[in-house]
Tab-separated table of C-alpha atoms in Angstrom:
chain	number	residue	atom	x	y	z
V	869	THR	CA	16.129	-0.865	-14.881
V	870	ARG	CA	17.219	2.527	-12.976
V	871	CYS	CA	17.630	2.730	-9.407
V	872	LYS	CA	16.248	5.772	-7.404
V	873	LYS	CA	19.104	7.357	-6.792
V	874	ASP	CA	19.558	8.339	-10.551
V	875	TYR	CA	15.672	9.084	-10.640
V	876	GLU	CA	17.192	11.763	-8.027
V	877	ASN	CA	20.180	12.643	-9.158
V	878	ALA	CA	18.198	13.413	-12.284
V	879	ILE	CA	15.568	15.961	-9.955
V	880	LYS	CA	18.602	17.693	-8.662
V	881	TYR	CA	20.201	18.414	-12.040
V	882	TYR	CA	17.778	19.585	-13.537
V	883	THR	CA	16.292	21.841	-10.515
V	884	GLU	CA	20.429	23.084	-11.316
V	885	ALA	CA	19.163	23.508	-14.519
V	886	LEU	CA	15.566	25.299	-14.706
V	887	GLU	CA	17.612	28.028	-11.764
V	888	LEU	CA	19.930	28.781	-15.038
V	889	ASN	CA	17.275	29.161	-17.706
V	890	PRO	CA	13.501	28.960	-16.446
V	891	ALA	CA	11.611	28.894	-19.315
V	892	ASN	CA	12.627	26.013	-20.472
V	893	ALA	CA	9.103	23.430	-20.680
V	894	ILE	CA	11.879	20.337	-21.821
V	895	TYR	CA	13.206	20.936	-18.468
V	896	TYR	CA	10.439	21.011	-16.817
V	897	SER	CA	8.990	17.691	-18.239
V	898	ASN	CA	11.678	15.559	-17.914
V	899	ARG	CA	11.687	16.885	-13.696
V	900	SER	CA	8.425	16.093	-14.022
V	901	LEU	CA	8.812	12.507	-15.361
V	902	ALA	CA	12.090	11.201	-12.753
V	903	TYR	CA	9.440	12.920	-10.258
V	904	LEU	CA	7.077	10.196	-11.344
V	905	ARG	CA	9.145	7.437	-11.223
V	906	THR	CA	9.738	8.248	-7.440
V	907	GLU	CA	5.792	8.533	-7.202
V	908	CYS	CA	6.438	12.578	-6.164
V	909	TYR	CA	2.976	12.909	-8.454
V	910	GLY	CA	1.705	16.039	-6.911
V	911	TYR	CA	5.260	17.072	-8.062
V	912	ALA	CA	4.866	15.615	-11.749
V	913	LEU	CA	2.124	17.486	-11.412
V	914	ALA	CA	3.003	21.039	-10.821
V	915	ASP	CA	5.931	20.996	-13.118
V	916	ALA	CA	3.836	19.163	-16.573
V	917	THR	CA	1.443	22.018	-15.243
V	918	LYS	CA	4.301	24.399	-15.930
V	919	ALA	CA	5.847	22.891	-18.966
V	920	LEU	CA	2.194	23.485	-20.617
V	921	GLU	CA	2.327	27.367	-18.574
V	922	ILE	CA	5.370	27.846	-21.120
V	923	ASP	CA	5.148	25.821	-24.077
V	924	LYS	CA	0.911	25.433	-24.613
V	925	ASN	CA	1.819	23.379	-28.193
V	926	TYR	CA	4.210	20.945	-25.868
V	927	ILE	CA	3.480	17.624	-26.151
V	928	LYS	CA	5.118	15.251	-23.912
V	929	GLY	CA	4.239	18.310	-21.082
V	930	TYR	CA	0.308	16.822	-22.117
V	931	TYR	CA	1.652	13.386	-21.788
V	932	ARG	CA	2.685	13.906	-18.722
V	933	ARG	CA	-0.161	15.970	-17.203
V	934	ALA	CA	-2.325	13.011	-18.038
V	935	THR	CA	0.145	10.366	-15.967
V	936	SER	CA	0.681	12.356	-13.324
V	937	ASN	CA	-3.217	12.499	-12.701
V	938	MET	CA	-4.023	9.099	-13.992
V	939	ALA	CA	-1.883	8.309	-10.752
V	940	LEU	CA	-4.050	10.374	-8.177
V	941	GLY	CA	-6.636	8.926	-9.498
V	942	LYS	CA	-8.063	12.076	-11.368
V	943	PHE	CA	-9.008	10.067	-14.587
V	944	LYS	CA	-11.405	12.693	-16.023
V	945	ALA	CA	-8.482	15.843	-15.969
V	946	ALA	CA	-6.180	12.610	-17.554
V	947	LEU	CA	-8.697	12.205	-20.309
V	948	LYS	CA	-8.713	15.707	-21.796
V	949	ASP	CA	-5.127	15.839	-21.824
V	950	TYR	CA	-4.462	12.036	-23.319
V	951	GLU	CA	-7.674	13.128	-25.515
V	952	THR	CA	-5.171	16.076	-26.907
V	953	VAL	CA	-1.752	13.741	-27.215
V	954	VAL	CA	-3.555	11.826	-29.132
V	955	ARG	CA	-5.600	13.754	-31.419
V	956	VAL	CA	-1.842	15.352	-32.292
V	957	ARG	CA	-0.134	12.061	-32.404
V	958	PRO	CA	-2.759	9.565	-34.328
V	959	ASN	CA	0.102	6.910	-34.238
V	960	ASP	CA	1.215	6.817	-30.848
V	961	LYS	CA	0.451	3.842	-29.919
V	962	ASP	CA	1.119	4.514	-26.506
V	963	ALA	CA	-0.934	7.037	-25.842
V	964	LYS	CA	-4.121	5.334	-27.989
V	965	MET	CA	-3.570	2.398	-25.649
V	966	LYS	CA	-3.943	5.110	-22.670
V	967	TYR	CA	-6.585	6.492	-23.926
V	968	GLN	CA	-8.795	3.675	-24.277
V	969	GLU	CA	-7.401	2.218	-20.942
V	970	CYS	CA	-8.083	6.264	-19.162
V	971	ASN	CA	-11.642	5.789	-21.124
V	972	LYS	CA	-13.200	2.890	-19.530
V	973	ILE	CA	-12.453	3.654	-16.538
V	974	VAL	CA	-13.875	7.292	-16.933
V	975	LYS	CA	-17.135	4.996	-17.598
V	976	GLN	CA	-16.830	2.528	-15.426
V	977	LYS	CA	-16.802	5.223	-12.442
V	978	ALA	CA	-20.423	7.145	-13.773
V	979	PHE	CA	-21.572	3.384	-14.346
V	980	GLU	CA	-20.641	2.456	-10.788
V	981	ARG	CA	-22.139	6.082	-9.423
V	982	ALA	CA	-25.262	5.616	-11.135
V	983	ILE	CA	-25.776	2.740	-9.250
V	984	ALA	CA	-24.744	3.186	-6.084
V	985	SER	CA	-27.124	6.098	-5.748
V	986	ASP	CA	-29.920	3.773	-6.985
V	987	GLU	CA	-30.195	1.078	-4.102
V	988	ILE	CA	-27.188	0.779	-1.075
V	989	LYS	CA	-25.257	-0.925	-1.385
V	990	LYS	CA	-25.253	-4.412	-0.483
V	991	SER	CA	-22.635	-6.383	1.054
V	992	VAL	CA	-20.893	-9.306	-1.038
V	993	VAL	CA	-21.023	-11.367	2.238
V	994	ASP	CA	-25.270	-11.432	1.326
V	995	SER	CA	-24.921	-12.813	-2.263
V	996	LEU	CA	-22.737	-15.756	-0.585
V	997	ASP	CA	-23.368	-19.126	0.211
V	998	ILE	CA	-20.365	-20.512	1.188
V	999	GLU	CA	-21.657	-23.955	3.272
V	1000	ASN	CA	-22.330	-24.713	-0.607
V	1001	MET	CA	-19.352	-24.185	-2.281
V	1002	THR	CA	-18.021	-27.461	-2.809
V	1003	ILE	CA	-14.362	-28.684	-3.141
V	1004	GLU	CA	-13.245	-30.481	-5.702
V	1005	ASP	CA	-12.126	-33.762	-4.974
V	1006	GLU	CA	-8.511	-32.654	-6.895
V	1007	TYR	CA	-8.239	-30.116	-4.594
V	1008	ALA	CA	-4.657	-31.153	-2.658
V	1009	GLY	CA	-4.711	-28.522	-1.385
V	1010	PRO	CA	-5.111	-26.966	2.821
V	1011	LYS	CA	-8.053	-26.406	3.942
V	1012	LEU	CA	-9.995	-24.396	7.309
V	1013	GLU	CA	-10.045	-27.122	10.268
V	1014	ASP	CA	-14.351	-27.125	10.892
V	1015	GLY	CA	-13.856	-23.315	8.881
V	1016	LYS	CA	-11.742	-22.234	11.456
V	1017	VAL	CA	-7.791	-20.633	11.123
V	1018	THR	CA	-5.668	-23.290	13.002
V	1019	LEU	CA	-1.645	-22.865	12.970
V	1020	LYS	CA	-1.083	-26.156	11.016
V	1021	PHE	CA	-3.799	-24.153	8.465
V	1022	MET	CA	-1.620	-21.297	7.949
V	1023	LYS	CA	1.983	-23.549	8.418
V	1024	GLU	CA	0.056	-25.529	4.834
V	1025	MET	CA	-1.566	-22.333	3.181
V	1026	MET	CA	2.376	-20.919	2.915
V	1027	ASP	CA	3.951	-23.453	2.062
V	1028	TRP	CA	1.937	-23.938	-0.377
V	1029	PHE	CA	1.774	-20.942	-1.964
V	1030	LYS	CA	5.382	-21.724	-1.496
V	1031	ASP	CA	5.048	-23.825	-4.563
V	1032	GLN	CA	2.672	-20.730	-6.211
V	1033	LYS	CA	-0.349	-22.641	-5.737
V	1034	LYS	CA	-4.408	-21.075	-5.474
V	1035	LEU	CA	-5.484	-21.444	-2.478
V	1036	HIS	CA	-9.272	-22.648	-3.007
V	1037	ARG	CA	-11.474	-19.968	-3.487
V	1038	LYS	CA	-14.355	-21.232	-0.375
V	1039	CYS	CA	-10.938	-21.183	1.622
V	1040	ALA	CA	-9.906	-17.249	0.334
V	1041	TYR	CA	-14.752	-16.466	1.054
V	1042	GLN	CA	-14.474	-18.269	4.595
V	1043	ILE	CA	-11.076	-16.025	5.500
V	1044	LEU	CA	-12.431	-12.871	4.244
V	1045	VAL	CA	-16.451	-13.376	6.056
V	1046	GLN	CA	-14.633	-14.255	8.922
V	1047	VAL	CA	-11.433	-11.021	9.022
V	1048	LYS	CA	-14.848	-8.556	7.929
V	1049	GLU	CA	-16.139	-9.386	11.205
V	1050	VAL	CA	-13.320	-9.189	13.465
V	1051	LEU	CA	-11.994	-6.055	11.780
V	1052	SER	CA	-15.385	-4.724	12.356
V	1053	LYS	CA	-15.556	-4.704	15.140
V	1054	LEU	CA	-12.808	-2.710	16.183
V	1055	PRO	CA	-12.625	0.833	17.069
V	1056	SER	CA	-10.446	3.334	14.414
V	1057	LEU	CA	-7.787	3.880	17.350
V	1058	VAL	CA	-6.542	0.874	18.401
V	1059	GLU	CA	-4.922	0.959	22.318
V	1060	ILE	CA	-3.019	-1.384	23.517
V	1061	THR	CA	-0.266	-2.514	26.596
V	1062	LEU	CA	2.583	-4.218	26.775
V	1063	LYS	CA	3.998	-5.461	29.282
V	1064	GLU	CA	7.410	-4.792	30.258
V	1065	THR	CA	8.916	-8.935	29.847
V	1066	GLU	CA	6.483	-7.873	26.115
V	1067	LYS	CA	7.992	-7.035	22.919
V	1068	ILE	CA	6.232	-6.521	19.766
V	1069	THR	CA	7.386	-6.198	15.583
V	1070	ILE	CA	6.033	-3.772	13.324
V	1071	CYS	CA	6.199	-4.409	9.788
V	1072	GLY	CA	5.912	-1.261	6.780
V	1073	ASP	CA	4.725	-1.975	3.664
V	1074	THR	CA	5.059	-5.187	2.236
V	1075	HIS	CA	2.994	-4.697	-0.824
V	1076	GLY	CA	2.712	-7.951	-2.388
V	1077	GLN	CA	6.373	-9.503	-1.666
V	1078	PHE	CA	5.529	-12.384	-0.264
V	1079	TYR	CA	9.064	-14.441	-0.504
V	1080	ASP	CA	10.319	-11.904	1.558
V	1081	LEU	CA	7.053	-11.807	3.780
V	1082	LEU	CA	8.277	-15.593	4.132
V	1083	ASN	CA	11.977	-14.376	5.316
V	1084	ILE	CA	10.582	-11.820	8.249
V	1085	PHE	CA	8.810	-14.897	9.699
V	1086	GLU	CA	11.751	-16.808	9.035
V	1087	LEU	CA	13.866	-14.119	10.958
V	1088	ASN	CA	11.388	-12.711	13.844
V	1089	GLY	CA	9.733	-16.462	14.075
V	1090	LEU	CA	6.263	-16.943	13.283
V	1091	PRO	CA	3.734	-14.520	15.062
V	1092	SER	CA	2.377	-16.242	18.149
V	1093	GLN	CA	0.070	-15.003	21.467
V	1094	THR	CA	4.003	-14.234	22.778
V	1095	ASN	CA	5.603	-13.057	19.424
V	1096	PRO	CA	3.463	-10.486	18.219
V	1097	TYR	CA	3.075	-8.073	15.230
V	1098	LEU	CA	1.790	-5.329	14.385
V	1099	PHE	CA	1.995	-4.774	9.656
V	1100	ASN	CA	1.614	-1.184	9.166
V	1101	GLY	CA	-0.396	-1.118	6.095
V	1102	ASP	CA	0.023	-1.382	2.360
V	1103	PHE	CA	-0.063	-5.039	1.419
V	1104	VAL	CA	-0.688	-5.263	-1.509
V	1105	ASP	CA	0.072	-4.166	-5.028
V	1106	ARG	CA	2.728	-2.911	-6.501
V	1107	GLY	CA	4.358	-6.811	-5.901
V	1108	SER	CA	3.130	-9.485	-8.431
V	1109	PHE	CA	1.711	-12.036	-4.600
V	1110	SER	CA	-0.514	-9.317	-3.103
V	1111	VAL	CA	-3.379	-12.215	-3.106
V	1112	GLU	CA	-0.816	-14.347	-1.301
V	1113	VAL	CA	0.384	-11.833	1.336
V	1114	ILE	CA	-2.852	-10.277	2.108
V	1115	LEU	CA	-4.376	-14.720	2.816
V	1116	THR	CA	-2.387	-15.115	5.096
V	1117	LEU	CA	-1.875	-11.879	6.940
V	1118	PHE	CA	-5.858	-12.518	7.506
V	1119	GLY	CA	-4.973	-15.732	8.195
V	1120	PHE	CA	-2.832	-14.849	11.705
V	1121	LYS	CA	-5.559	-12.128	12.397
V	1122	LEU	CA	-7.713	-14.451	12.744
V	1123	LEU	CA	-5.354	-17.119	14.407
V	1124	TYR	CA	-4.539	-14.633	17.179
V	1125	PRO	CA	-6.868	-11.324	17.506
V	1126	ASP	CA	-5.469	-9.758	20.036
V	1127	CYS	CA	-2.016	-10.454	19.248
V	1128	PHE	CA	-1.272	-10.530	15.445
V	1129	HIS	CA	-2.231	-5.811	14.508
V	1130	LEU	CA	-3.213	-5.520	11.098
V	1131	LEU	CA	-3.690	-1.204	9.874
V	1132	ARG	CA	-4.947	0.237	6.930
V	1133	GLY	CA	-2.970	1.829	4.373
V	1134	ASN	CA	-3.180	4.765	1.216
V	1135	HIS	CA	-2.979	1.108	-1.043
V	1136	GLU	CA	-5.724	-0.556	0.338
V	1137	THR	CA	-8.747	1.157	-1.387
V	1138	ASP	CA	-10.035	0.996	-4.552
V	1139	ASN	CA	-8.907	4.266	-6.063
V	1140	MET	CA	-5.304	1.952	-5.688
V	1141	ASN	CA	-6.035	-1.050	-6.706
V	1142	GLN	CA	-7.316	-0.373	-9.598
V	1143	MET	CA	-4.477	1.193	-10.789
V	1144	TYR	CA	-1.574	-0.587	-8.739
V	1145	GLY	CA	-2.217	-3.907	-10.131
V	1146	PHE	CA	-3.949	-5.229	-6.790
V	1147	GLU	CA	-7.744	-5.477	-8.290
V	1148	GLY	CA	-6.424	-7.196	-11.836
V	1149	GLU	CA	-4.307	-9.469	-9.707
V	1150	VAL	CA	-7.551	-11.260	-7.734
V	1151	LYS	CA	-9.770	-11.345	-10.825
V	1152	ALA	CA	-7.177	-13.682	-12.683
V	1153	LYS	CA	-6.672	-15.674	-9.369
V	1154	TYR	CA	-10.825	-16.261	-8.559
V	1155	THR	CA	-13.069	-13.385	-8.941
V	1156	ALA	CA	-14.781	-9.770	-9.154
V	1157	GLN	CA	-17.016	-10.669	-6.527
V	1158	MET	CA	-13.731	-10.805	-4.409
V	1159	PHE	CA	-12.245	-8.170	-5.358
V	1160	GLN	CA	-15.538	-6.202	-4.289
V	1161	LEU	CA	-15.123	-8.212	-0.963
V	1162	PHE	CA	-10.998	-7.400	-0.321
V	1163	SER	CA	-12.883	-4.540	-0.681
V	1164	GLU	CA	-15.411	-3.660	1.755
V	1165	VAL	CA	-12.788	-5.726	3.808
V	1166	PHE	CA	-10.200	-3.377	3.897
V	1167	GLN	CA	-12.553	-0.344	4.868
V	1168	TRP	CA	-12.761	-1.595	8.003
V	1169	LEU	CA	-9.162	-1.583	8.817
V	1170	PRO	CA	-8.197	-0.048	11.526
V	1171	LEU	CA	-6.761	3.620	11.197
V	1172	ALA	CA	-3.753	3.936	14.739
V	1173	GLN	CA	-2.926	2.045	16.618
V	1174	CYS	CA	-1.462	3.306	20.603
V	1175	ILE	CA	0.858	1.830	22.255
V	1176	ASN	CA	1.070	1.582	25.794
V	1177	SER	CA	-0.756	5.485	25.220
V	1178	LYS	CA	2.911	6.509	24.289
V	1179	VAL	CA	4.091	5.180	21.397
V	1180	LEU	CA	1.670	6.477	17.427
V	1181	VAL	CA	1.537	3.941	14.637
V	1182	MET	CA	-0.076	4.967	11.609
V	1183	HIS	CA	0.328	4.253	7.915
V	1184	GLY	CA	0.761	7.773	6.531
V	1185	GLY	CA	1.780	10.649	8.678
V	1186	LEU	CA	0.452	14.188	10.850
V	1187	PHE	CA	-2.590	16.302	9.517
V	1188	SER	CA	-2.855	19.320	7.565
V	1189	GLU	CA	-4.434	21.121	11.171
V	1190	ASP	CA	-3.064	21.518	13.994
V	1191	GLY	CA	-5.151	20.499	17.225
V	1192	VAL	CA	-6.751	16.554	16.165
V	1193	THR	CA	-6.310	14.636	19.453
V	1194	LEU	CA	-6.472	10.813	20.120
V	1195	ASP	CA	-10.469	11.174	21.369
V	1196	ASP	CA	-10.857	12.788	17.299
V	1197	LEU	CA	-9.431	9.583	15.967
V	1198	ARG	CA	-11.669	7.293	17.729
V	1199	LYS	CA	-14.203	9.157	15.992
V	1200	ILE	CA	-13.066	8.744	12.998
V	1201	ASP	CA	-16.368	6.124	11.021
V	1202	ARG	CA	-13.876	4.719	8.718
V	1203	ASN	CA	-15.563	2.601	6.666
V	1204	ARG	CA	-16.122	4.161	3.488
V	1205	GLN	CA	-13.147	4.938	0.877
V	1206	PRO	CA	-10.526	7.518	2.365
V	1207	PRO	CA	-12.164	11.757	1.210
V	1208	ASP	CA	-9.741	13.828	-0.423
V	1209	SER	CA	-8.792	15.332	2.847
V	1210	GLY	CA	-8.912	15.311	6.862
V	1211	PRO	CA	-7.678	13.583	9.640
V	1212	MET	CA	-8.213	9.770	7.603
V	1213	CYS	CA	-7.285	11.389	4.999
V	1214	ASP	CA	-3.942	12.439	6.114
V	1215	LEU	CA	-3.063	9.126	8.530
V	1216	LEU	CA	-3.228	7.006	5.024
V	1217	TRP	CA	-1.307	9.623	2.856
V	1218	SER	CA	0.594	12.248	4.709
V	1219	ASP	CA	4.909	12.713	4.575
V	1220	PRO	CA	7.290	14.117	7.519
V	1221	GLN	CA	9.828	17.092	5.923
V	1222	PRO	CA	12.915	18.723	7.425
V	1223	GLN	CA	11.645	21.863	8.122
V	1224	ASN	CA	9.243	23.607	10.073
V	1225	GLY	CA	5.243	23.788	9.452
V	1226	ARG	CA	4.137	22.360	5.898
V	1227	SER	CA	4.140	21.992	2.615
V	1228	ILE	CA	1.727	20.965	-0.403
V	1229	SER	CA	2.494	16.527	-0.513
V	1230	LYS	CA	4.954	15.812	-3.122
V	1231	ARG	CA	2.378	12.783	-3.512
V	1232	GLY	CA	-0.654	15.115	-4.166
V	1233	VAL	CA	-2.958	14.366	-1.392
V	1234	SER	CA	-3.165	15.638	2.110
V	1235	CYS	CA	0.626	17.442	3.396
V	1236	GLN	CA	4.407	17.653	4.042
V	1237	PHE	CA	4.881	17.834	7.674
V	1238	GLY	CA	8.022	18.687	9.752
V	1239	PRO	CA	9.205	18.904	12.808
V	1240	ASP	CA	7.803	21.662	15.077
V	1241	VAL	CA	4.049	19.913	13.920
V	1242	THR	CA	5.292	16.747	15.305
V	1243	GLU	CA	6.222	18.475	18.471
V	1244	ARG	CA	3.306	20.416	18.992
V	1245	PHE	CA	0.734	16.577	18.211
V	1246	LEU	CA	2.758	14.509	20.728
V	1247	GLU	CA	2.817	17.695	23.623
V	1248	GLN	CA	-0.954	17.596	23.053
V	1249	ASN	CA	-0.883	14.488	23.070
V	1250	LYS	CA	1.015	13.038	26.306
V	1251	LEU	CA	2.925	10.915	23.412
V	1252	ASP	CA	6.887	10.117	23.058
V	1253	PHE	CA	7.395	9.250	19.285
V	1254	ILE	CA	5.195	8.329	16.120
V	1255	VAL	CA	6.009	5.419	13.462
V	1256	ARG	CA	5.105	5.457	10.663
V	1257	SER	CA	5.375	3.978	6.895
V	1258	HIS	CA	4.887	4.276	3.718
V	1259	GLU	CA	8.395	5.619	1.956
V	1260	VAL	CA	11.197	3.582	0.650
V	1261	LYS	CA	13.889	3.999	2.415
V	1262	ALA	CA	17.549	3.187	1.264
V	1263	GLU	CA	18.320	1.185	4.657
V	1264	GLY	CA	15.023	0.067	5.477
V	1265	TYR	CA	13.700	2.543	8.002
V	1266	GLU	CA	14.799	6.712	8.475
V	1267	VAL	CA	14.850	8.507	12.243
V	1268	THR	CA	13.533	11.900	11.880
V	1269	HIS	CA	12.438	14.684	13.386
V	1270	SER	CA	14.989	15.030	16.768
V	1271	GLY	CA	13.946	10.279	17.437
V	1272	LYS	CA	10.457	11.627	17.382
V	1273	CYS	CA	9.557	10.284	14.084
V	1274	ILE	CA	10.396	6.726	12.402
V	1275	THR	CA	9.342	5.771	9.035
V	1276	VAL	CA	9.728	1.808	8.850
V	1277	PHE	CA	9.780	-0.266	4.870
V	1278	SER	CA	9.387	-3.989	5.113
V	1279	ALA	CA	9.331	-4.265	1.132
V	1280	PRO	CA	13.890	-4.764	0.015
V	1281	ASN	CA	14.121	-4.057	-3.346
V	1282	TYR	CA	11.565	-2.491	-3.765
V	1283	CYS	CA	9.276	-3.060	-6.720
V	1284	ASP	CA	11.972	-5.872	-8.495
V	1285	GLN	CA	14.611	-2.557	-8.751
V	1286	MET	CA	14.929	-0.052	-5.927
V	1287	GLY	CA	18.109	-1.564	-4.524
V	1288	ASN	CA	16.404	-0.780	-0.746
V	1289	LYS	CA	16.794	-2.882	2.238
V	1290	GLY	CA	13.643	-3.341	4.169
V	1291	ALA	CA	13.339	-3.440	8.268
V	1292	TYR	CA	11.452	-4.457	10.945
V	1293	ILE	CA	11.661	-2.738	14.571
V	1294	HIS	CA	11.229	-4.531	18.039
V	1295	LEU	CA	9.361	-2.450	20.621
V	1296	ARG	CA	9.805	-3.543	24.457
V	1297	GLY	CA	7.208	-3.194	26.986
V	1298	SER	CA	10.087	-2.273	29.188
V	1299	ASP	CA	11.219	0.637	27.607
V	1300	LEU	CA	10.200	1.775	24.109
V	1301	LYS	CA	13.013	1.883	23.028
V	1302	PRO	CA	12.426	1.373	18.913
V	1303	GLU	CA	14.905	-1.517	17.896
V	1304	PHE	CA	16.040	-1.561	14.256
V	1305	HIS	CA	16.320	-5.251	12.364
V	1306	GLN	CA	17.223	-4.596	8.900
V	1307	PHE	CA	16.870	-7.863	5.739
V	1308	THR	CA	17.671	-7.949	2.110
V	1309	ALA	CA	15.799	-9.635	-0.427
V	1310	VAL	CA	14.765	-13.139	-1.224
V	1311	ASN	CA	15.943	-14.131	-4.862
V	1312	ILE	CA	12.886	-16.081	-6.033
V	1313	LEU	CA	14.631	-16.919	-8.572
V	1314	SER	CA	17.258	-19.065	-7.168
V	1315	PHE	CA	13.782	-20.106	-5.171
V	1316	LEU	CA	12.050	-21.625	-8.200
V	1317	PHE	CA	15.469	-23.373	-9.565
V	1318	GLN	CA	15.833	-25.258	-6.717
V	1319	LYS	CA	12.185	-26.093	-7.021
V	1320	SER	CA	13.243	-26.945	-10.919
V	1321	SER	CA	9.908	-25.519	-11.506
V	1322	VAL	CA	9.919	-24.769	-14.918
V	1323	ILE	CA	6.248	-23.829	-15.232
V	1324	VAL	CA	5.818	-22.047	-12.043
V	1325	PHE	CA	9.018	-19.891	-13.287
V	1326	GLN	CA	7.812	-19.112	-17.110
V	1327	ILE	CA	3.903	-17.702	-14.575
V	1328	CYS	CA	5.983	-16.327	-12.736
V	1329	LEU	CA	7.662	-13.668	-15.526
V	1330	GLN	CA	4.212	-13.158	-16.481
V	1331	LEU	CA	2.666	-12.214	-13.798
V	1332	PRO	CA	1.878	-7.484	-13.980
V	1333	HIS	CA	4.495	-5.822	-11.235
């Protein structure tokens, strides 16, 4: 498996080659592929489009452009290009499969729109009869105690998940219904105060890497009233154990509603879940109905958190326009799928850049913002710095914009191939000075061999990555 560095080098070399030969469609197409692999979908789309401007008969260009549009959730545009590829190459099995997959999504979206306009959307909760769901006698796993999450239940559930066993659907539904209730009462901007003696741990993306989540708790202690956590979005997708990660995080939110904080990431959205694995995982482990409930719950996750009126935490970053205030964030109506632009979109999607000003996003959504943008925002809102996640960093964290923009990413060896460290941050009430803690990926295979469970090992390998 190639690591991120190889693709970054490829981008560098193709960029140099294009400076010498700017009319080479193949160079643009190949750089587009490298951008796709590093998740710079906006740049990938631009390069594929450029390749086709140079040579409209270059079939790989259509393929790359379709892949970029798929990644950006622009399914109709992708379908048009896949049609072109399939027409020219009728025997290309991969192209035919991608075309069928894309066509299915386009039809499904049209169907969903038709239904949505026909009736006011009812909550899944209204159609559930959790009380009368029976837990079979043969189920030996954890159960909520009188319908409540307890520390004993949480420890048992994590052990159960560690052995790759499934929580009973009744318990999963109980957690989801209760956490929806808790989250829906929170503001879009959560504001907390740390006392002099208190500290909070901020974690970045976890992306379904359950064993690495357990490792964070092993290294840094379980969440508790005296050991608060903030998980900064992107709990699901990519990794094979997204259900286990999210149920664990939701369980702790119910156990410690005032000391365990969760913010929404760009992957707590329907489009992303459809493309990057969570929807499929929930349907495989439970049902389509349960995925619908997850989707409803995700819409209630807060979008940002302010600590001691000095540090602002969000998943993505700052805004496409100047002048956004904390009050604007408080007023966001978040119970929805994120729009394509505006403050809600930016909070989930934007990225910092080293140069001043703003530029088009490498992702094709929101923008990139420079140190001057950060400086002006902090000054206007009387803040010291921002903490965000959303980007893989080799060391697990990165400090940019003269210390005023900090990135933290907590999924080590992301997608089993990036080779990056994970990190989390301690912030203390006394000085709010960030303290970084790094960790490396847990070897799941050695854990499974310890359990000497060949069957579990086989299941693990078969799960989608």
